[in-house]
Amino acid sequence: MVVKLGYVGVDHHHRDPYFAIASGLEVDITAVCEPGRQIDTRQLAAMDERPDEITTEGQEIADLVKGATVYEDPHRLVAQTDLDVVWITYRNDETPSIVDTAIENGVNVISEKPIGRTAADLESIAQRANETGVTVSPTLYYRTNPVAMELRKRVQNGFFGDVWTVEGRFNASQLSYRDTTHYIYDRETSRGGALQWIGPHWIDMIPWILDDPISRVNAQFHYTSKSDVDAGAVLQFETESGTIGTYHSGYYLNSRGKDTHLGLYGTQAQALTPVHHDSLQNESTLPVEFISDNPDWSGAPKRTINFEFTYDRFPAWGDFVQDYFEAYFAGYETGDFPATVNDAVQLLRVLDAAYESGETDEWVEVGT
């Protein structure tokens, strides 16, 4: 069955890759909206001049929305169009109200993370979604990353023993590569920068791998004159079961691509891995190095598993991202999909605590 889809936020730099994803799914983009502006879908062109993120691999963007009804008001789009799902890539400060309208009209949601500026923006809306059975999901696609899935499975089967500590790093190209006039780099609109934008992926992924929520954080931030949002951050954190960790994220690189690392250290084993790269780095093989003192590993206590990532269905970031959206559209009606609105709320609670910590210079408990 073809999913009837509305898309809100066509002036977002993830629009092109998400349209590319939609073109590989059984969806029909029946309505589009850039809030407050009457767009001409015939004039939509690839954002190839935006060097900060993703090109479209030569796709004709206008063809993907040919015949779609155009709206200026996202609430009217949701209320007046016969939709199964609304896909949102829009401002953190206004997305929650659009999600609320979708819930009122029984329309399911897939939205750019983190679906709000703060947890308070989303908590009551999440409760209504849960009560009404409307699916609301954030774009936390590292939950379908093969390396993350493998590490989660090994944590759950006790391979690492008690996990003592975790270290994570996810750095991306610096602000000079990015359009800092866009609303995602505005504090009043987005609340934060690097931590609020690229940070959520791993702030969600790490406790998901551990199956152990973050309970408190201590954060420090970097700011520059190029933007009024944070250019980088370092977090210390502790999970509910007592694992301690660090996470380092920012717009630090003087080239496109990503600099990533995850270290997981337990009483019986450890793992070291980049978790992922992208097609900009022209690599497909990704190693995970394990070291274990398990007696079964005594003949070879150090082992490396090479993951051969594919980029056939989604060249921009890797096919695991396509897998995430395929899983959402296959399971949004049954509840079998990777990340829920409750996961988005929990993510925002961690971000809330991090930004409060940056202001107070103290450890801050994550809200519940």
Short mmCIF file of C-alpha atoms in Angstrom, two decimals:
data_model
loop_
_atom_site.label_atom_id
_atom_site.label_comp_id
_atom_site.label_asym_id
_atom_site.label_seq_id
_atom_site.Cartn_x
_atom_site.Cartn_y
_atom_site.Cartn_z
CA MET A 1 0.00 0.00 0.00
CA VAL A 2 1.35 3.43 -0.95
CA VAL A 3 1.70 5.78 2.02
CA LYS A 4 0.18 9.23 1.52
CA LEU A 5 2.81 11.63 2.77
CA GLY A 6 2.93 15.34 3.53
CA TYR A 7 6.30 17.07 3.83
CA VAL A 8 6.86 20.17 5.98
CA GLY A 9 10.08 22.18 5.79
CA VAL A 10 11.45 22.16 2.25
CA ASP A 11 14.03 24.85 3.09
CA HIS A 12 15.99 22.45 5.25
CA HIS A 13 19.34 21.02 4.23
CA HIS A 14 18.19 17.48 4.99
CA ARG A 15 15.34 17.83 2.52
CA ASP A 16 17.35 16.54 -0.43
CA PRO A 17 18.59 13.34 1.21
CA TYR A 18 15.16 12.73 2.71
CA PHE A 19 13.51 13.20 -0.67
CA ALA A 20 16.04 10.71 -2.02
CA ILE A 21 14.98 8.28 0.71
CA ALA A 22 11.30 8.86 -0.09
CA SER A 23 11.94 8.08 -3.74
CA GLY A 24 13.03 4.58 -2.70
CA LEU A 25 9.95 3.92 -0.58
CA GLU A 26 6.34 3.23 -1.43
CA VAL A 27 5.25 6.75 -0.55
CA ASP A 28 3.45 9.46 -2.46
CA ILE A 29 4.35 13.03 -1.48
CA THR A 30 0.88 14.51 -1.89
CA ALA A 31 1.47 17.85 -0.13
CA VAL A 32 4.45 20.07 0.70
CA CYS A 33 4.93 23.16 2.83
CA GLU A 34 7.52 25.74 3.68
CA PRO A 35 5.72 27.58 6.50
CA GLY A 36 4.97 31.20 5.69
CA ARG A 37 5.98 30.97 2.05
CA GLN A 38 4.17 29.95 -1.12
CA ILE A 39 6.72 27.78 -2.91
CA ASP A 40 6.66 26.74 -6.57
CA THR A 41 7.41 23.01 -6.68
CA ARG A 42 8.46 23.34 -10.32
CA GLN A 43 11.32 25.57 -9.20
CA LEU A 44 12.66 23.28 -6.48
CA ALA A 45 16.27 22.42 -7.24
CA ALA A 46 18.97 20.43 -5.52
CA MET A 47 20.86 22.22 -2.77
CA ASP A 48 24.19 21.38 -4.37
CA GLU A 49 25.63 24.77 -3.41
CA ARG A 50 25.33 23.92 0.29
CA PRO A 51 28.77 22.42 1.03
CA ASP A 52 28.02 21.66 4.66
CA GLU A 53 25.98 18.55 4.18
CA ILE A 54 24.62 16.45 1.35
CA THR A 55 24.17 16.60 -2.40
CA THR A 56 21.36 14.85 -4.23
CA GLU A 57 23.41 12.64 -6.51
CA GLY A 58 21.87 14.39 -9.54
CA GLN A 59 18.23 13.76 -8.66
CA GLU A 60 15.56 16.05 -10.09
CA ILE A 61 13.93 17.29 -6.90
CA ALA A 62 10.92 18.82 -8.67
CA ASP A 63 10.03 15.42 -10.12
CA LEU A 64 9.69 13.91 -6.65
CA VAL A 65 6.93 16.37 -5.69
CA LYS A 66 5.28 16.75 -9.07
CA GLY A 67 1.55 17.26 -8.54
CA ALA A 68 1.86 17.83 -4.78
CA THR A 69 -0.48 20.40 -3.24
CA VAL A 70 1.40 23.39 -1.83
CA TYR A 71 0.57 24.89 1.57
CA GLU A 72 1.92 27.90 3.43
CA ASP A 73 0.42 26.78 6.74
CA PRO A 74 1.64 23.39 8.04
CA HIS A 75 -1.40 23.06 10.31
CA ARG A 76 -3.72 23.39 7.32
CA LEU A 77 -1.65 20.84 5.41
CA VAL A 78 -2.11 18.32 8.22
CA ALA A 79 -5.78 19.09 8.85
CA GLN A 80 -7.01 19.42 5.26
CA THR A 81 -5.02 16.74 3.43
CA ASP A 82 -5.81 13.03 3.48
CA LEU A 83 -2.48 11.88 4.91
CA ASP A 84 -1.07 8.77 6.54
CA VAL A 85 2.19 10.41 7.64
CA VAL A 86 3.63 13.91 7.86
CA TRP A 87 7.42 14.17 7.53
CA ILE A 88 8.81 17.26 9.27
CA THR A 89 12.17 18.98 8.87
CA TYR A 90 11.47 22.32 10.46
CA ARG A 91 12.36 24.65 13.33
CA ASN A 92 12.78 23.16 16.81
CA ASP A 93 10.61 25.89 18.33
CA GLU A 94 7.63 25.34 16.02
CA THR A 95 7.78 21.61 15.25
CA PRO A 96 6.01 20.52 18.48
CA SER A 97 2.86 22.48 17.61
CA ILE A 98 2.77 20.87 14.15
CA VAL A 99 3.12 17.45 15.76
CA ASP A 100 0.28 18.35 18.12
CA THR A 101 -1.97 19.21 15.17
CA ALA A 102 -1.03 15.91 13.53
CA ILE A 103 -2.05 14.03 16.67
CA GLU A 104 -5.39 15.88 16.75
CA ASN A 105 -6.02 14.77 13.18
CA GLY A 106 -4.79 11.19 13.57
CA VAL A 107 -1.79 11.72 11.28
CA ASN A 108 1.41 9.84 12.11
CA VAL A 109 4.72 11.72 12.26
CA ILE A 110 8.35 11.21 11.34
CA SER A 111 10.32 14.30 12.39
CA GLU A 112 13.87 15.57 12.35
CA LYS A 113 15.42 15.09 15.79
CA PRO A 114 15.08 16.29 18.50
CA ILE A 115 11.44 17.47 17.79
CA GLY A 116 11.71 20.49 20.08
CA ARG A 117 13.94 22.92 21.92
CA THR A 118 13.36 21.43 25.36
CA ALA A 119 11.68 18.41 26.92
CA ALA A 120 8.89 20.65 28.25
CA ASP A 121 8.01 21.48 24.63
CA LEU A 122 7.28 17.84 23.90
CA GLU A 123 6.25 16.04 27.09
CA SER A 124 2.50 16.74 27.02
CA ILE A 125 2.40 16.17 23.27
CA ALA A 126 4.13 12.82 23.71
CA GLN A 127 1.56 11.85 26.32
CA ARG A 128 -1.29 12.65 23.90
CA ALA A 129 0.42 10.66 21.14
CA ASN A 130 0.72 7.67 23.44
CA GLU A 131 -2.90 7.99 24.59
CA THR A 132 -4.30 8.28 21.07
CA GLY A 133 -2.05 5.70 19.44
CA VAL A 134 -0.61 8.15 16.91
CA THR A 135 2.98 7.28 16.00
CA VAL A 136 5.55 10.05 16.45
CA SER A 137 9.17 9.15 15.73
CA PRO A 138 12.44 11.13 15.68
CA THR A 139 15.21 10.58 13.12
CA LEU A 140 17.58 8.65 15.40
CA TYR A 141 18.90 6.40 12.67
CA TYR A 142 22.00 5.13 14.45
CA ARG A 143 19.61 2.59 15.96
CA THR A 144 19.82 0.74 12.63
CA ASN A 145 23.59 1.19 12.31
CA PRO A 146 25.03 -2.36 12.07
CA VAL A 147 27.93 -1.64 14.45
CA ALA A 148 25.66 -0.08 17.08
CA MET A 149 23.27 -3.02 16.78
CA GLU A 150 26.15 -5.49 17.22
CA LEU A 151 27.46 -3.69 20.31
CA ARG A 152 23.98 -3.51 21.84
CA LYS A 153 23.53 -7.25 21.32
CA ARG A 154 26.89 -7.99 22.97
CA VAL A 155 26.07 -5.76 25.94
CA GLN A 156 22.76 -7.55 26.38
CA ASN A 157 24.30 -11.03 26.26
CA GLY A 158 26.92 -10.08 28.84
CA PHE A 159 29.98 -10.14 26.57
CA PHE A 160 31.47 -7.02 28.19
CA GLY A 161 30.54 -7.91 31.76
CA ASP A 162 29.81 -4.75 33.74
CA VAL A 163 30.43 -1.73 31.53
CA TRP A 164 32.65 0.63 33.49
CA THR A 165 33.09 3.49 31.06
CA VAL A 166 32.31 4.72 27.55
CA GLU A 167 33.95 7.40 25.43
CA GLY A 168 32.35 8.87 22.33
CA ARG A 169 33.41 11.43 19.74
CA PHE A 170 31.48 12.80 16.76
CA ASN A 171 32.99 15.88 15.12
CA ALA A 172 31.93 17.44 11.84
CA SER A 173 32.97 20.27 9.52
CA GLN A 174 33.40 23.68 11.09
CA LEU A 175 30.89 26.50 10.92
CA SER A 176 32.70 28.19 8.01
CA TYR A 177 31.43 25.32 5.84
CA ARG A 178 27.84 25.92 6.92
CA ASP A 179 25.11 28.43 6.26
CA THR A 180 25.00 29.96 9.72
CA THR A 181 22.20 32.33 8.67
CA HIS A 182 19.86 29.33 8.65
CA TYR A 183 17.49 28.94 11.57
CA ILE A 184 19.17 25.81 12.90
CA TYR A 185 22.07 28.06 13.99
CA ASP A 186 19.81 30.51 15.84
CA ARG A 187 19.60 30.15 19.62
CA GLU A 188 16.01 31.38 20.01
CA THR A 189 14.86 28.96 17.33
CA SER A 190 16.96 25.88 18.02
CA ARG A 191 18.24 26.38 21.61
CA GLY A 192 21.65 24.93 20.76
CA GLY A 193 24.16 24.21 18.02
CA ALA A 194 26.56 21.28 17.74
CA LEU A 195 25.19 19.49 20.78
CA GLN A 196 21.57 20.08 19.77
CA TRP A 197 22.14 19.20 16.12
CA ILE A 198 24.82 16.54 15.60
CA GLY A 199 25.03 15.60 19.27
CA PRO A 200 21.62 13.91 19.57
CA HIS A 201 22.65 10.99 17.38
CA TRP A 202 25.22 9.67 19.84
CA ILE A 203 23.59 11.00 22.99
CA ASP A 204 20.77 8.64 22.00
CA MET A 205 22.95 5.86 20.59
CA ILE A 206 25.27 5.39 23.57
CA PRO A 207 22.59 4.72 26.23
CA TRP A 208 20.65 2.70 23.63
CA ILE A 209 23.68 0.42 23.13
CA LEU A 210 24.05 0.13 26.91
CA ASP A 211 20.28 -0.25 27.43
CA ASP A 212 20.92 2.11 30.34
CA PRO A 213 19.60 5.72 30.43
CA ILE A 214 21.85 8.68 31.22
CA SER A 215 21.00 9.94 34.71
CA ARG A 216 23.22 13.01 35.16
CA VAL A 217 25.64 15.15 33.14
CA ASN A 218 28.37 17.74 33.47
CA ALA A 219 28.92 19.81 30.30
CA GLN A 220 31.24 22.49 28.95
CA PHE A 221 30.67 24.38 25.69
CA HIS A 222 32.64 26.26 23.04
CA TYR A 223 31.20 29.39 21.41
CA THR A 224 32.49 31.51 18.52
CA SER A 225 31.61 34.81 16.91
CA LYS A 226 30.28 32.99 13.83
CA SER A 227 27.07 31.92 15.54
CA ASP A 228 25.16 32.40 18.77
CA VAL A 229 24.81 28.64 19.29
CA ASP A 230 27.48 26.30 20.62
CA ALA A 231 30.23 25.28 18.21
CA GLY A 232 31.20 22.32 20.36
CA ALA A 233 30.71 20.59 23.68
CA VAL A 234 32.21 17.99 25.98
CA LEU A 235 29.96 16.02 28.30
CA GLN A 236 30.72 13.84 31.26
CA PHE A 237 27.82 11.59 32.09
CA GLU A 238 26.70 8.78 34.36
CA THR A 239 24.03 6.19 33.59
CA GLU A 240 21.42 4.82 35.95
CA SER A 241 23.47 1.66 36.58
CA GLY A 242 26.67 3.59 37.24
CA THR A 243 28.54 3.53 33.92
CA ILE A 244 30.53 6.75 33.51
CA GLY A 245 31.43 8.26 30.18
CA THR A 246 32.42 11.21 28.04
CA TYR A 247 31.09 12.54 24.78
CA HIS A 248 32.91 15.08 22.59
CA SER A 249 31.07 16.76 19.71
CA GLY A 250 31.56 19.87 17.62
CA TYR A 251 32.07 21.75 14.39
CA TYR A 252 35.84 21.35 14.47
CA LEU A 253 37.00 19.80 11.19
CA ASN A 254 38.66 21.84 8.44
CA SER A 255 37.28 19.49 5.80
CA ARG A 256 34.00 17.80 4.96
CA GLY A 257 33.31 14.40 6.43
CA LYS A 258 33.23 13.18 10.02
CA ASP A 259 35.62 12.27 12.80
CA THR A 260 34.08 9.57 14.98
CA HIS A 261 35.12 7.13 17.70
CA LEU A 262 33.43 4.97 20.31
CA GLY A 263 35.22 3.12 23.07
CA LEU A 264 33.36 0.74 25.37
CA TYR A 265 35.23 -0.70 28.36
CA GLY A 266 33.85 -3.47 30.53
CA THR A 267 35.09 -5.83 33.21
CA GLN A 268 35.44 -8.67 30.69
CA ALA A 269 35.95 -7.01 27.32
CA GLN A 270 36.35 -3.76 25.44
CA ALA A 271 35.46 -2.50 21.96
CA LEU A 272 36.95 0.29 19.85
CA THR A 273 35.34 1.52 16.62
CA PRO A 274 34.51 4.59 14.51
CA VAL A 275 30.87 3.31 14.39
CA HIS A 276 30.44 4.83 10.94
CA HIS A 277 31.85 7.06 8.26
CA ASP A 278 30.15 8.43 5.17
CA SER A 279 30.56 8.42 1.42
CA LEU A 280 32.60 11.64 1.55
CA GLN A 281 35.42 9.61 3.05
CA ASN A 282 35.40 7.10 0.18
CA GLU A 283 35.56 4.06 2.42
CA SER A 284 33.24 1.15 3.03
CA THR A 285 35.17 -1.09 5.46
CA LEU A 286 34.65 -0.18 9.09
CA PRO A 287 36.52 -2.07 11.84
CA VAL A 288 35.43 -2.98 15.36
CA GLU A 289 38.33 -4.11 17.54
CA PHE A 290 37.42 -6.39 20.45
CA ILE A 291 39.66 -7.46 23.31
CA SER A 292 38.33 -10.02 25.76
CA ASP A 293 39.65 -12.08 28.66
CA ASN A 294 36.88 -14.61 28.24
CA PRO A 295 38.41 -18.12 28.40
CA ASP A 296 36.82 -18.91 25.04
CA TRP A 297 38.99 -16.14 23.55
CA SER A 298 42.26 -17.21 25.19
CA GLY A 299 43.80 -18.35 21.91
CA ALA A 300 43.10 -14.99 20.27
CA PRO A 301 42.00 -12.42 22.84
CA LYS A 302 42.22 -9.55 20.34
CA ARG A 303 39.94 -9.77 17.31
CA THR A 304 38.76 -7.33 14.66
CA ILE A 305 35.47 -7.59 12.82
CA ASN A 306 35.27 -5.61 9.58
CA PHE A 307 31.83 -4.31 8.65
CA GLU A 308 31.41 -3.70 4.93
CA PHE A 309 28.93 -0.83 4.75
CA THR A 310 26.91 -0.34 1.58
CA TYR A 311 25.84 2.89 -0.09
CA ASP A 312 23.74 1.51 -2.94
CA ARG A 313 20.30 2.64 -1.77
CA PHE A 314 21.41 5.78 0.03
CA PRO A 315 24.82 7.08 -1.07
CA ALA A 316 24.80 10.12 1.22
CA TRP A 317 25.28 8.45 4.62
CA GLY A 318 24.99 4.73 4.01
CA ASP A 319 22.21 2.25 3.55
CA PHE A 320 21.64 1.85 7.30
CA VAL A 321 19.89 5.26 7.19
CA GLN A 322 17.59 3.97 4.44
CA ASP A 323 16.98 0.94 6.69
CA TYR A 324 15.82 3.25 9.48
CA PHE A 325 13.17 4.92 7.36
CA GLU A 326 12.11 1.64 5.78
CA ALA A 327 11.61 0.26 9.29
CA TYR A 328 9.54 3.30 10.25
CA PHE A 329 7.23 3.11 7.25
CA ALA A 330 6.89 -0.67 7.61
CA GLY A 331 6.04 -0.46 11.30
CA TYR A 332 4.44 2.87 12.17
CA GLU A 333 0.98 1.28 12.18
CA THR A 334 1.99 -1.68 14.37
CA GLY A 335 4.39 0.07 16.72
CA ASP A 336 7.38 -1.92 15.48
CA PHE A 337 9.80 0.87 14.58
CA PRO A 338 13.21 1.92 15.92
CA ALA A 339 12.60 5.09 17.99
CA THR A 340 9.51 6.54 19.67
CA VAL A 341 8.37 9.95 20.85
CA ASN A 342 9.32 8.83 24.37
CA ASP A 343 12.90 8.38 23.14
CA ALA A 344 12.80 11.95 21.81
CA VAL A 345 11.60 13.24 25.19
CA GLN A 346 14.37 11.40 27.00
CA LEU A 347 16.94 12.80 24.57
CA LEU A 348 15.69 16.33 25.20
CA ARG A 349 15.88 15.79 28.95
CA VAL A 350 19.57 14.93 28.59
CA LEU A 351 20.11 18.02 26.42
CA ASP A 352 18.24 20.15 28.97
CA ALA A 353 20.54 18.92 31.71
CA ALA A 354 23.63 19.52 29.55
CA TYR A 355 22.76 23.14 28.75
CA GLU A 356 21.84 23.80 32.39
CA SER A 357 25.18 22.33 33.42
CA GLY A 358 26.97 24.61 30.98
CA GLU A 359 25.35 27.61 32.68
CA THR A 360 25.81 26.49 36.29
CA ASP A 361 29.17 24.72 35.89
CA GLU A 362 27.79 21.85 37.97
CA TRP A 363 26.56 18.30 37.59
CA VAL A 364 22.84 18.26 36.72
CA GLU A 365 20.38 15.41 37.14
CA VAL A 366 18.45 14.37 34.04
CA GLY A 367 14.73 14.97 34.48
CA THR A 368 12.13 12.22 34.53
#
